[in-house]
XYZ file of C-alpha atoms in Angstrom:
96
model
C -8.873 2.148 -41.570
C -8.982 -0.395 -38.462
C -7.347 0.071 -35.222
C -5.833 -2.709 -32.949
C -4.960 -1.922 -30.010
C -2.195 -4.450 -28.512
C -2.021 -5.274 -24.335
C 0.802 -7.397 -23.020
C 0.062 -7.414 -19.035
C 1.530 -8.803 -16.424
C -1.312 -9.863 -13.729
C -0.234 -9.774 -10.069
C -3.596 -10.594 -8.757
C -5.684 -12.887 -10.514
C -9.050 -12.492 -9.048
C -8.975 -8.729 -8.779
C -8.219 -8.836 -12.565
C -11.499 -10.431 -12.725
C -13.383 -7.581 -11.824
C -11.693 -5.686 -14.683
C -12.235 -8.020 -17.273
C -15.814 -7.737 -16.538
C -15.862 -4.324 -16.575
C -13.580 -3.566 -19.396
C -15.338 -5.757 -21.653
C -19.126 -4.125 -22.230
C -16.902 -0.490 -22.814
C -15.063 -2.276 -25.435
C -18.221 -2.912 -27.533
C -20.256 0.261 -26.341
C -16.836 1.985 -28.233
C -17.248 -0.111 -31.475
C -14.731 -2.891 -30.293
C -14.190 -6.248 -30.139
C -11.543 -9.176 -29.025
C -9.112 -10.608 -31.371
C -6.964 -12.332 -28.920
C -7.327 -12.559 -25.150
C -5.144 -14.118 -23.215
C -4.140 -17.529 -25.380
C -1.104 -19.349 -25.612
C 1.663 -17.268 -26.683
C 5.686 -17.703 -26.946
C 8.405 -15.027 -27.680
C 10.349 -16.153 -31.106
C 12.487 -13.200 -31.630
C 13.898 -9.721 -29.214
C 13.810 -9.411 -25.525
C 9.637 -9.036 -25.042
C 8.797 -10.627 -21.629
C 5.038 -12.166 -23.125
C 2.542 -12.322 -20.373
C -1.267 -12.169 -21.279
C -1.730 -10.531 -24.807
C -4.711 -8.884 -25.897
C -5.557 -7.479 -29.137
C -8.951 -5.575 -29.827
C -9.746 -4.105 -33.255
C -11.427 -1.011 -33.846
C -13.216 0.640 -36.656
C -10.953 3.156 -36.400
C -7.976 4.889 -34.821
C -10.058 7.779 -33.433
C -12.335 5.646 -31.605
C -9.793 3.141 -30.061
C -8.089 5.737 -28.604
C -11.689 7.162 -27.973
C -12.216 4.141 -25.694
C -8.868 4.086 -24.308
C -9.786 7.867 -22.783
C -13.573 7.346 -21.773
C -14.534 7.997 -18.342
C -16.296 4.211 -18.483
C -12.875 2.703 -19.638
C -10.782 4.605 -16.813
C -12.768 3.234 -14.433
C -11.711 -0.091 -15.855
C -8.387 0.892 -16.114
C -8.112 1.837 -12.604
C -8.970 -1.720 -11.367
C -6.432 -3.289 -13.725
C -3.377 -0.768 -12.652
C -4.254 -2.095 -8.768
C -4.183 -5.902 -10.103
C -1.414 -5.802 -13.067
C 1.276 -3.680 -14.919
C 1.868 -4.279 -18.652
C 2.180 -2.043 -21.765
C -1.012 -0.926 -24.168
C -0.436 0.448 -27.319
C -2.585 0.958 -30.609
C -1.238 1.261 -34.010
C -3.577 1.304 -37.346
C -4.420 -1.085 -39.509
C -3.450 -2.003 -43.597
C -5.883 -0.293 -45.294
């Protein structure tokens, strides 16, 4: 069953986030990922959800979304977009 894994970040520093865009995106694929959204146009309809950039990926699975969320390549990543950002990441799985 697919994995998606959902980011709604807040970017305080735009060209900092830059550098972790480009090096988040090669682990994403080298971990069986790949973009669904990134960044579009998006509006709250419904709740309290302050939307900033939204990013879905989809995974093959749940196992190795969260396997790329936790791999020493993607922390480095990570690291870069903590110093540039804040936001929430979560990944749920898919309908089988």
């Amino acid at each position: 069953m697919k994995a998606y894994v959902i980011v709604n970040v807040a970017i305080r520093d735009a060209e900092r986030y830059k550098d972790y865009v480009k090096a988040a995106t090669p682990t994403v694929a080298a971990h069986g990922g790949r973009y669904i959204v990134r960044g579009g146009r998006a509006e709250r309809l419904e709740g309290s959800l302050a939307v900033n950039r939204i990013v879905v990926l989809e995974f093959p699975s749940y196992a190795q979304a969260r396997n790329w969320y936790h791999s020493p390549d993607y922390q480095a990543a990570l690291a870069i977009r903590q110093s540039c950002s804040t936001g929430d990441l979560v990944v749920v799985e898919g309908m089988p």
